[in-house]
Coordinates of C-alpha atoms and ligand atoms in Angstrom, one line a residue:
X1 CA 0.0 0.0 0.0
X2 CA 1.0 3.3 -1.2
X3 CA 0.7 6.3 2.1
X4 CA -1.2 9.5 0.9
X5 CA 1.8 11.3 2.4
X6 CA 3.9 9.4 0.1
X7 CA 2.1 10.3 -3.2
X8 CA 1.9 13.9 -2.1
X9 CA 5.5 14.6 -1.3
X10 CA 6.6 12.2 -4.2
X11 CA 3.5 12.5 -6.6
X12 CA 5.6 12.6 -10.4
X13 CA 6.7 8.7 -9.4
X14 CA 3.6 7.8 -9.2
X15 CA 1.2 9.5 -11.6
X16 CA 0.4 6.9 -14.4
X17 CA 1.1 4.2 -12.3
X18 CA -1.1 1.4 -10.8
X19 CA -1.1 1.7 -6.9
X20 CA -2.9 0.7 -3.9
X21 CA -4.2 2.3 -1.1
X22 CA -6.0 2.2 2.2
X23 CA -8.3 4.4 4.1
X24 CA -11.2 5.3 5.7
X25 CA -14.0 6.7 3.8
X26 CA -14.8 10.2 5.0
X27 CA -17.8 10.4 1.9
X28 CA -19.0 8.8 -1.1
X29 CA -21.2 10.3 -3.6
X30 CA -22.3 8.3 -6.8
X31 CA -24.4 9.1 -9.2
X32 CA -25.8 6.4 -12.3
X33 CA -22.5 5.4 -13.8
X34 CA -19.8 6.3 -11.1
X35 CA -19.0 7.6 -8.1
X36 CA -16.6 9.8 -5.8
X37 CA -15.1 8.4 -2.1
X38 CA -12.9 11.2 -0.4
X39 CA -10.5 8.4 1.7
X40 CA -8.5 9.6 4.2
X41 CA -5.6 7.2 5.3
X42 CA -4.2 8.9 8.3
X43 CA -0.8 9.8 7.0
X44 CA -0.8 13.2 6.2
X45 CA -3.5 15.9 6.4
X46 CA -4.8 15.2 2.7
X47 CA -7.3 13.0 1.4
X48 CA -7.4 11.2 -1.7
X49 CA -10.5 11.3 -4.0
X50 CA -11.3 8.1 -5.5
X51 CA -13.1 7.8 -8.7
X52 CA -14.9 4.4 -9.4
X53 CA -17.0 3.1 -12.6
X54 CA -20.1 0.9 -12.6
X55 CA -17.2 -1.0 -14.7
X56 CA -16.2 -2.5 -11.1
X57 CA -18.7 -5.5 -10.4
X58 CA -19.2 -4.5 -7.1
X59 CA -20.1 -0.7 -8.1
X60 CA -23.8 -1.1 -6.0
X61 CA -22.2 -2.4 -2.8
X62 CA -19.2 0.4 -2.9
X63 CA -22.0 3.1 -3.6
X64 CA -23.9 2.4 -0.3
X65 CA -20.6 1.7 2.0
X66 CA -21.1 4.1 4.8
X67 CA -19.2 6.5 6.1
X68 CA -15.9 5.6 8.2
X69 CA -15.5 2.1 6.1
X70 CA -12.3 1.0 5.4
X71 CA -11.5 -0.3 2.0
X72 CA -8.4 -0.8 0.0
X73 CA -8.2 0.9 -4.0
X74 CA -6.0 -0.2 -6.5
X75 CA -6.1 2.0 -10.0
X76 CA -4.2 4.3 -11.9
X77 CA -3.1 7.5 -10.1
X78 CA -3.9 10.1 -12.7
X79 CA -2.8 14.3 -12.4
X80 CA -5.9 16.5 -12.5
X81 CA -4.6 20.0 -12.8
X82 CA -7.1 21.6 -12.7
X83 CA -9.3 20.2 -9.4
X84 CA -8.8 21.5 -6.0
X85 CA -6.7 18.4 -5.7
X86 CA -3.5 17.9 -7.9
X87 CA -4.5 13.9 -8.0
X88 CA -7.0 11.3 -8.4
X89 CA -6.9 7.4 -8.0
X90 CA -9.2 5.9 -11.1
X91 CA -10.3 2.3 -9.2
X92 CA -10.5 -0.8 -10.8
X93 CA -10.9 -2.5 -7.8
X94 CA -12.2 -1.6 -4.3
X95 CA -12.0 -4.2 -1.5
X96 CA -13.7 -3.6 1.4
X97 CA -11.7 -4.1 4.4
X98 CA -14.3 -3.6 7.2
X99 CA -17.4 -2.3 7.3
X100 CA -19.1 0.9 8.8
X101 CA -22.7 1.4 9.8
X102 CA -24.8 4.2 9.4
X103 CA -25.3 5.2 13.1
X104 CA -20.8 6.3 12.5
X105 CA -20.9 9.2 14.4
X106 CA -18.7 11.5 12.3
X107 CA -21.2 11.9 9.7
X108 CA -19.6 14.7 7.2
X109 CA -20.9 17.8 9.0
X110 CA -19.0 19.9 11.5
X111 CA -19.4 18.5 15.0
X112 CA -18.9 20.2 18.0
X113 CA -15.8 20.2 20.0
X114 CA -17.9 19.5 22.9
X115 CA -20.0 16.8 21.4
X116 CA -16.2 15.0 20.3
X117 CA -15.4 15.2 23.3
X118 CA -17.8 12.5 24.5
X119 CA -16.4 10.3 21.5
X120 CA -12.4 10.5 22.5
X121 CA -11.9 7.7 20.8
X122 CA -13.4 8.6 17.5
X123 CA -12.2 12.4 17.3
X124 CA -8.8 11.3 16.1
X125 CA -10.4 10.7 13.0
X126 CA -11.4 14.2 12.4
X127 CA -9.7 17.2 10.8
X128 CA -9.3 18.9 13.7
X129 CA -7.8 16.1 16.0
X130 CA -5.8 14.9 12.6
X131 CA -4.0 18.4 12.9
X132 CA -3.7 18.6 16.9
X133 CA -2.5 15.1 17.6
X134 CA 0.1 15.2 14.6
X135 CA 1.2 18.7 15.8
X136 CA 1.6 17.4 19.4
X137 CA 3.5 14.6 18.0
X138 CA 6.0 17.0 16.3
X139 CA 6.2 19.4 18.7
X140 CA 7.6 16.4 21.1
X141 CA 9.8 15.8 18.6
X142 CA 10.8 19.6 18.2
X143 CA 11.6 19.6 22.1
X144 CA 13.5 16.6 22.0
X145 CA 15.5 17.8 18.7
X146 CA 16.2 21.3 20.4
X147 CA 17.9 20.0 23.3
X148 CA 19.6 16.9 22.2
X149 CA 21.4 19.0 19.3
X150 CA 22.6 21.3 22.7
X151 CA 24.0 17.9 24.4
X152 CA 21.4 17.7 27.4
X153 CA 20.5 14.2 29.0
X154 CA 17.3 13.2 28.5
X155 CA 16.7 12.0 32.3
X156 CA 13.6 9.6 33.0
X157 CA 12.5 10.7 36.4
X158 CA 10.3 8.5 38.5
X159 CA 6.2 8.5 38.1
X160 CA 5.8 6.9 41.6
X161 CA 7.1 9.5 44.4
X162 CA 8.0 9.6 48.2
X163 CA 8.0 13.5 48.3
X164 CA 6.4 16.3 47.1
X165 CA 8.2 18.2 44.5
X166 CA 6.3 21.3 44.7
X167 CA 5.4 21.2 48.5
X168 CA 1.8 22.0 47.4
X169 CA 0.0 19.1 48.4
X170 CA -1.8 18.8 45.3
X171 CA -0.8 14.9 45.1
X172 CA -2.7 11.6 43.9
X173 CA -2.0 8.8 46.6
X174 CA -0.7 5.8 45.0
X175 CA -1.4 3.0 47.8
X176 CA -2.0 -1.2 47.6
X177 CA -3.8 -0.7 50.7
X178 CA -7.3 -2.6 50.9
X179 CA -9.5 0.4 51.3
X180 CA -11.9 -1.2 53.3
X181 CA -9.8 -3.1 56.1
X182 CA -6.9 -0.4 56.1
X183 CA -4.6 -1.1 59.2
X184 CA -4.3 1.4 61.7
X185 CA -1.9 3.2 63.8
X186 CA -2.6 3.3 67.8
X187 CA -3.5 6.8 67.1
X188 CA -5.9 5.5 64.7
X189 CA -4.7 7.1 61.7
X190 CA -3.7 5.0 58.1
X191 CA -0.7 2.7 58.7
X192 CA 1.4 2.9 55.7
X193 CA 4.0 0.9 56.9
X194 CA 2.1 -1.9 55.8
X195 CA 1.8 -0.1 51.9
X196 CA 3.7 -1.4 49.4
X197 CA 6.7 0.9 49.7
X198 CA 6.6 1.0 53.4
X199 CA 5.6 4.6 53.6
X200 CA 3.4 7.1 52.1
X201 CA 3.7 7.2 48.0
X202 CA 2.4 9.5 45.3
X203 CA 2.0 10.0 41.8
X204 CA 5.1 13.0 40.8
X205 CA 4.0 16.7 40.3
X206 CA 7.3 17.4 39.1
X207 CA 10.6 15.7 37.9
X208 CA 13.0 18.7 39.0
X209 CA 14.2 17.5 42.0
X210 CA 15.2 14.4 40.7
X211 CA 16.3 16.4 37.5
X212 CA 18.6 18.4 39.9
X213 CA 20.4 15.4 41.6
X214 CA 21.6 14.5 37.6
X215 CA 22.3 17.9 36.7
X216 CA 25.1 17.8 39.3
X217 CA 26.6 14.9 37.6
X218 CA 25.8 15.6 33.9
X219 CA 25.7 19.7 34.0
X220 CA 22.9 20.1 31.2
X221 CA 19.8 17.6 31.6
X222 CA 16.3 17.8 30.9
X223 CA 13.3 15.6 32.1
X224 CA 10.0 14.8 29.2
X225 CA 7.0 12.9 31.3
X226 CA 4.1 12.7 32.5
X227 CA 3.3 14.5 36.2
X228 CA 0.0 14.3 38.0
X229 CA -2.2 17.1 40.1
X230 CA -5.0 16.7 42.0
X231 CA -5.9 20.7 41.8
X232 CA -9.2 21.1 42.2
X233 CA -9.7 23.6 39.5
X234 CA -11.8 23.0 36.6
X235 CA -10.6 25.4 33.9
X236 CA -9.4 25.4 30.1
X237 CA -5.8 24.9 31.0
X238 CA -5.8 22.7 33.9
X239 CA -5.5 19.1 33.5
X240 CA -5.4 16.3 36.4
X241 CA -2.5 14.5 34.2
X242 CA 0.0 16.1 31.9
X243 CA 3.4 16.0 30.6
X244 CA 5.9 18.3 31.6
X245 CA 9.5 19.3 30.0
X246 CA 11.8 20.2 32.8
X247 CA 15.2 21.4 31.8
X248 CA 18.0 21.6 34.9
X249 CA 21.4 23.8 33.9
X250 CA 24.1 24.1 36.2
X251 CA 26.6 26.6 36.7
X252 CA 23.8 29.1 35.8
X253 CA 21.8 31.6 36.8
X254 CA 17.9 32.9 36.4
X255 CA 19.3 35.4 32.7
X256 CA 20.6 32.1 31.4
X257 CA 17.4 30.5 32.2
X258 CA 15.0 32.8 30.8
X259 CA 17.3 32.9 27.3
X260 CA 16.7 29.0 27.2
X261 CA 13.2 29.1 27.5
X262 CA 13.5 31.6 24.9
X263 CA 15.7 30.0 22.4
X264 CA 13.2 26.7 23.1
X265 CA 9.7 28.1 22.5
X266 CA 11.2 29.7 19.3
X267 CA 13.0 26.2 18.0
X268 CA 9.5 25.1 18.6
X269 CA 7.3 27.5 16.9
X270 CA 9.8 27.6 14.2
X271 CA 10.2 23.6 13.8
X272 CA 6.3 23.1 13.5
X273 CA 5.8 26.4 10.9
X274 CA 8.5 24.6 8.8
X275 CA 7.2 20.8 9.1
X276 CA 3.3 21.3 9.6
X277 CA 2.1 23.9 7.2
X278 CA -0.8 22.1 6.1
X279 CA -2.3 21.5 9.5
X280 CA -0.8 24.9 10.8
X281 CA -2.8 27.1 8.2
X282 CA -5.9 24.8 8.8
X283 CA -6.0 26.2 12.4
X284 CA -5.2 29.8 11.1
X285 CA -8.1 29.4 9.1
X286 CA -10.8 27.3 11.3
X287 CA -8.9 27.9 14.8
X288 CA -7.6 31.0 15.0
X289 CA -7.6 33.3 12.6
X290 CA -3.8 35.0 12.6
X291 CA -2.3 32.6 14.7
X292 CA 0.4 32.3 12.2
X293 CA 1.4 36.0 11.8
X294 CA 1.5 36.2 15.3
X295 CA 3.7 32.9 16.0
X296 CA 5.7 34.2 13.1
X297 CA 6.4 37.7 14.9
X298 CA 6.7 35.5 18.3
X299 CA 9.5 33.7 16.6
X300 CA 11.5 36.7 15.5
X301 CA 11.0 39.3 18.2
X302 CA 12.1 39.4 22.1
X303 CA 10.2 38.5 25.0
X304 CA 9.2 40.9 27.5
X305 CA 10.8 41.4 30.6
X306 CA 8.9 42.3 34.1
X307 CA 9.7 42.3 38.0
X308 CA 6.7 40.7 39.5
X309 CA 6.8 44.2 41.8
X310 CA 6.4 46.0 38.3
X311 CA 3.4 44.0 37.5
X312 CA 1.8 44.3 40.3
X313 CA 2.2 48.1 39.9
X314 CA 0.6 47.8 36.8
X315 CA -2.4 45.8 37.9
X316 CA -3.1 47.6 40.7
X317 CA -4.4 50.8 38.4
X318 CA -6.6 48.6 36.7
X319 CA -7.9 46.8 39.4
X320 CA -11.2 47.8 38.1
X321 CA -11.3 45.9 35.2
X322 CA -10.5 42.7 37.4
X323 CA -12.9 39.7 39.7
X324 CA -9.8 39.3 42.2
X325 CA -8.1 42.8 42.9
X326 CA -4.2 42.7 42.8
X327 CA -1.9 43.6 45.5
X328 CA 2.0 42.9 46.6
X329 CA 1.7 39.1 48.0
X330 CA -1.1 38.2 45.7
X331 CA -0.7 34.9 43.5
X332 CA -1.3 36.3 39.6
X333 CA -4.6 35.1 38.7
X334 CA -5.4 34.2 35.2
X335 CA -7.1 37.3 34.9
X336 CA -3.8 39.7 35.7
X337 CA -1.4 37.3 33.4
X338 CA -4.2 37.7 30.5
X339 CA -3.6 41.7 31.3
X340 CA 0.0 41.6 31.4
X341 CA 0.7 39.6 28.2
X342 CA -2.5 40.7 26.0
X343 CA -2.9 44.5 27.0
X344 CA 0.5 45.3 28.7
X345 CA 2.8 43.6 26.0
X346 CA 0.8 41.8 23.6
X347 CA 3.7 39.3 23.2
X348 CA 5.3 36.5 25.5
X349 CA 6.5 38.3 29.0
X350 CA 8.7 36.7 31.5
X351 CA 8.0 37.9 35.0
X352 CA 10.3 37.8 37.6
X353 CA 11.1 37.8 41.4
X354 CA 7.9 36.7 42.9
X355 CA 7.6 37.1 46.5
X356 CA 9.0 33.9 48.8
X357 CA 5.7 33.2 50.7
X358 CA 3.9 32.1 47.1
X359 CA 6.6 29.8 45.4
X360 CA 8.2 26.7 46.5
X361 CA 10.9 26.2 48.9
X362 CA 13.6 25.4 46.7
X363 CA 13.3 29.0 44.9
X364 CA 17.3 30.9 45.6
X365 CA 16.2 33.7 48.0
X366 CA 16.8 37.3 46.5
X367 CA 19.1 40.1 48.3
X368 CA 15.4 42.0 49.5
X369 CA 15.1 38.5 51.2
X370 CA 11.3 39.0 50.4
X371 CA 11.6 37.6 46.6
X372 CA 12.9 34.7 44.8
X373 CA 14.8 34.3 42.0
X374 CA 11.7 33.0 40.1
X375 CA 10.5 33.5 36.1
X376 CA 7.0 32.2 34.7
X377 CA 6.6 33.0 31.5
X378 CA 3.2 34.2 29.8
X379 CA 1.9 34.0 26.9
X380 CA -1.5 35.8 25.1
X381 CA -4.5 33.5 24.9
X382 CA -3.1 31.3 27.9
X383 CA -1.5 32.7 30.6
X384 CA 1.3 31.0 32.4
X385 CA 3.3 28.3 30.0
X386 CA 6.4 28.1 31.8
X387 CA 7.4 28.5 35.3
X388 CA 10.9 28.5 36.9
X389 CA 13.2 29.5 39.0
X390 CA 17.2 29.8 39.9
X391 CA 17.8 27.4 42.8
X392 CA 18.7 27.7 46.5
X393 CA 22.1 26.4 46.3
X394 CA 23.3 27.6 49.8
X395 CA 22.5 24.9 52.2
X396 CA 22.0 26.7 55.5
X397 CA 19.5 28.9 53.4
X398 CA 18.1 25.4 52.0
X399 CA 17.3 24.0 55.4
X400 CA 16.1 26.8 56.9
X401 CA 13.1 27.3 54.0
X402 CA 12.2 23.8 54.2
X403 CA 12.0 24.1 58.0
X404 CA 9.7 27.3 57.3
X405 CA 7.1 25.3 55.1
X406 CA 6.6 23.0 57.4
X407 CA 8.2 20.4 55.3
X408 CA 10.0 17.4 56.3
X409 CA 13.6 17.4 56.4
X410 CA 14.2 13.7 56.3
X411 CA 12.3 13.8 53.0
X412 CA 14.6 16.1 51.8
X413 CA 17.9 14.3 53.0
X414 CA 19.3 13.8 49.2
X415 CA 18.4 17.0 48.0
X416 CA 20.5 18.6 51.0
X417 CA 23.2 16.8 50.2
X418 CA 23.8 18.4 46.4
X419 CA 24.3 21.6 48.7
X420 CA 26.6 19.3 50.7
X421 CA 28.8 17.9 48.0
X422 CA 29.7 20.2 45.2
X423 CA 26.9 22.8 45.3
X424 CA 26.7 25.4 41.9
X425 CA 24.6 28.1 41.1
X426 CA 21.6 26.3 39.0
X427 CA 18.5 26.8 37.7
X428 CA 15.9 25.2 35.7
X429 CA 11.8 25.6 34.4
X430 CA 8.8 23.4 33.7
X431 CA 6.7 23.5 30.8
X432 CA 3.5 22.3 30.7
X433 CA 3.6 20.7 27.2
X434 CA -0.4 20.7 26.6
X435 CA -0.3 24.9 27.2
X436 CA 2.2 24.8 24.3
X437 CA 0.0 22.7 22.5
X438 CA -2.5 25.1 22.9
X439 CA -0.6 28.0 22.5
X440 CA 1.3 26.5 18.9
X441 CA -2.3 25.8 17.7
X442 CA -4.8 28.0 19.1
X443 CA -7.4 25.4 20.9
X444 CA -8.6 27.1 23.4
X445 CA -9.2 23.8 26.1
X446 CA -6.5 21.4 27.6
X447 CA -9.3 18.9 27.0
X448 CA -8.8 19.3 22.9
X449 CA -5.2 18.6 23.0
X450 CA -4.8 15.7 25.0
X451 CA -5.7 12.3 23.3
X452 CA -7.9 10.9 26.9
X453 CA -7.8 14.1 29.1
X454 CA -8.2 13.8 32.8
X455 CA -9.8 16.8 34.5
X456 CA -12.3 17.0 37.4
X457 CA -14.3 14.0 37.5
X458 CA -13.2 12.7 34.3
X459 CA -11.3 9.8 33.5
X460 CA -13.0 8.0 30.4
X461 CA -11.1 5.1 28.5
Ligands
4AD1 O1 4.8 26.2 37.6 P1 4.9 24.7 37.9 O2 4.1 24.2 39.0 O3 6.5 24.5 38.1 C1 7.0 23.3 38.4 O4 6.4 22.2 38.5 C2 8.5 23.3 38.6 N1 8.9 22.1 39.3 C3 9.1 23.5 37.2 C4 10.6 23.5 37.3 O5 11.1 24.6 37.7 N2 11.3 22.5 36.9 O6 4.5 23.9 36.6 C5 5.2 24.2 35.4 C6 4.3 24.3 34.2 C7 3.3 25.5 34.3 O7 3.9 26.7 33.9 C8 2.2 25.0 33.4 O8 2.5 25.3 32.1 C9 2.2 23.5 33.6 O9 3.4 23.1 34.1 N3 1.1 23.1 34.5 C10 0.0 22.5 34.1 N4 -0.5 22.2 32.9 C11 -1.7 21.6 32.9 N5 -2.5 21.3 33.9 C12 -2.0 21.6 35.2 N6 -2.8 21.2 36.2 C13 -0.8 22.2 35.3 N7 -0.1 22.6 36.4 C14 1.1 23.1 35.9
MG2 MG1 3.7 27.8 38.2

């Protein structure tokens, strides 16, 4: 079998030749004496249109296969110059391969994302999901490309987790534990010494800390997996799983991490313009409309810069125009990082130096001591993508934060000890991979670029 792909990256070999191809049917039409089938064979965005002739002996039976039937064509691929397509397959034979009924939910109309979102496991046979999914699928690649050709380990950080990356206490219990005869402590609570592990275990929020530990030994590293949060917030960019790119870079300091993310989301944007266009100016035009000049100017131009002090100057005088009002100590909601990267900048902004109390303990205390040397980075249409942060590397300074948050040292025993042995100045940032999804194609819900999403109360196939 010839791919679609093949014939239109390749298509002078193979016009006048006899071929064969697979597919799906996305629609027949036939009239007396012959007929049209628009296959689709799931290699590349295009479709093939098949042409077939009451000549065939099974012309009836091909004229009423339904929709989403897979058959196999063999016939002479012939150039039509002047159709919307530059091809056409002439059949003189169609086998059918499996057939469809007419209850196929994709019928050929436009369907709803919402309604395709109760069929996950049909929507990757639209358009839409056709251009998302292979998208995702390069951009994965992209990321990979972009640091392996800069020499950074690809580390494989654990999925199963004693401690609690973040120190938010947004974690999914992983336990063996018979839920109905759980063993008890004399105090009565859960006794996890009889778990599996011995001790209390969760799903990971975060690879960095193990990402750190190998960054000591390899300088450059960067974690690509899945992490897990059980945040109760039901939104368009929150999901309960998604996968996470954490990048780790010693002997360096917040500037040098900010001009990596840069460098990254560019390579990124830049990679998918150059190897998608087909599925990137479908979203331009069905998506988005100017996605494209903007990820084209995105691509060429630099980021903002912005102190989180500076922000919140900004959003103070327009605290009118916002549900939660701003102030110095506030988490940025949404709504301000919207502000700041639509109105303010209307481009990707990094901001800066958040105060200590609302990021995580392992953030390197400023001079001020009342900020850390943190960066998220924003972007229009989503908000935060990235977040990071130089790390504590001083260990007195270490212990003393983790002692602060109430954390428990003995958790923290081995990441103490790369303050101990060999400490450098390092820093490093997550990205949530689906928000780049979502920002490189313009869906506007996590749910619509995840193949089987898991949000609040969902968790279907
Ligand atoms: O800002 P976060 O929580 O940072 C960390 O986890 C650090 N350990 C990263 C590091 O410095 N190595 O998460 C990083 C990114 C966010 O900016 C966001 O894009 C994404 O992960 N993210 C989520 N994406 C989807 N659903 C959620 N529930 C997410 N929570 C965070
Ligand atoms: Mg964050």
């Amino acid at each position: 079998l010839v791919e679609v792909r093949e014939l239109y990256r390749n298509k002078d070999q193979y016009i006048g030749k006899r071929i064969s191809v697979g597919g799906w049917i996305r629609s027949v039409r036939d009239s007396k004496t012959f007929g049209f089938i628009v296959l689709h064979d799931g290699t590349c965005f295009n479709t093939l249109q098949v042409v077939y002739h009451d000549k065939l002996d099974n012309f009836v039976e091909i004229s009423k296969l339904n929709v989403g039937s897979a058959i196999i064509v063999t016939g002479e691929l012939v150039a039509t110059p002047q159709a919307k397509q530059p091809f056409e397959i002439q059949a003189d034979q169609v086998v059918v391969e499996g057939y469809s009924t007419p209850e196929y939910p994709l019928q050929k109309k436009r369907h709803s994302l919402e309604y395709l979102r109760t069929i996950t496991h049909l929507r990757p046979r639209t358009n839409t999901f056709q251009a998302v999914f292979r998208v995702r699928s390069l951009i994965s690649y992209a990321i990979h490309k972009f640091f392996q050709e800069r020499n950074f380990i690809y580390v494989h950080t654990p999925i199963i987790t004693g401690s609690d990356a973040e120190g938010a206490g947004e974690m999914f219990r992983v336990t063996t534990l018979d839920l109905e005869n759980i063993p008890k402590t004399e105090e009565g609570k859960v006794d996890t010494s009889y778990d599996f592990f011995g001790k209390e275990t969760n799903l990971t929020v975060s690879g960095q800390l193990n990402g750190e530990t190998y960054a000591m030994a390899f300088k450059n590293i960067y974690t690509f997996g899945p992490t897990f949060r059980a945040e109760n917030s039901n939104t368009t960019r929150h999901a309960a799983e998604f996968w996470m790119i954490e990048p780790e870079i010693a002997f360096a300091d917040l500037k040098d991490n900010m001009e990596l993310a840069e460098d990254m989301l560019k390579y990124i944007i830049n990679y998918v313009l150059e190897h998608a266009p087909e599925e990137m100016n479908f979203f331009n035009q069905f998506v988005d409309k100017g996605l494209l000049d903007r990820l084209k100017l995105v691509a060429t131009s630099d980021f903002g810069h912005i102190t989180y002090t500076e922000a919140i100057e900004i959003l103070e005088k327009n605290n009118d125009k916002f549900e939660y009002k701003a102030f110095w100590g506030c988490d940025l909601q949404t709504e301000h990082e919207r502000y700041l990267t639509e109105q303010v900048f209307n481009k990707p902004v990094f901001v800066t130096d958040y105060p200590k109390d609302i990021k995580a303990f392992y953030m390197k205390l400023n001079e001020d001591n009342k900020t850390v040397a943190a960066m998220d980075l924003l972007v229009p249409g989503i908000g935060e993508i990235i977040g990071g942060s130089q790390r504590e590397d001083d260990y007195d300074k270490l212990l003393k934060r983790i002692d602060e948050m109430g954390l428990k040292r003995e958790d923290y025993e081995f990441y103490l000890d790369l303050r101990r042995y060999g400490s450098v100045r390092h820093a490093g940032f997550g990205l949530g991979f689906e928000r780049c999804v979502m920002y490189l194609t313009g869906m506007g819900n996590i749910r619509d670029v995840i193949p089987f999403p898991r949000t609040v109360n969902h968790c279907d196939l």
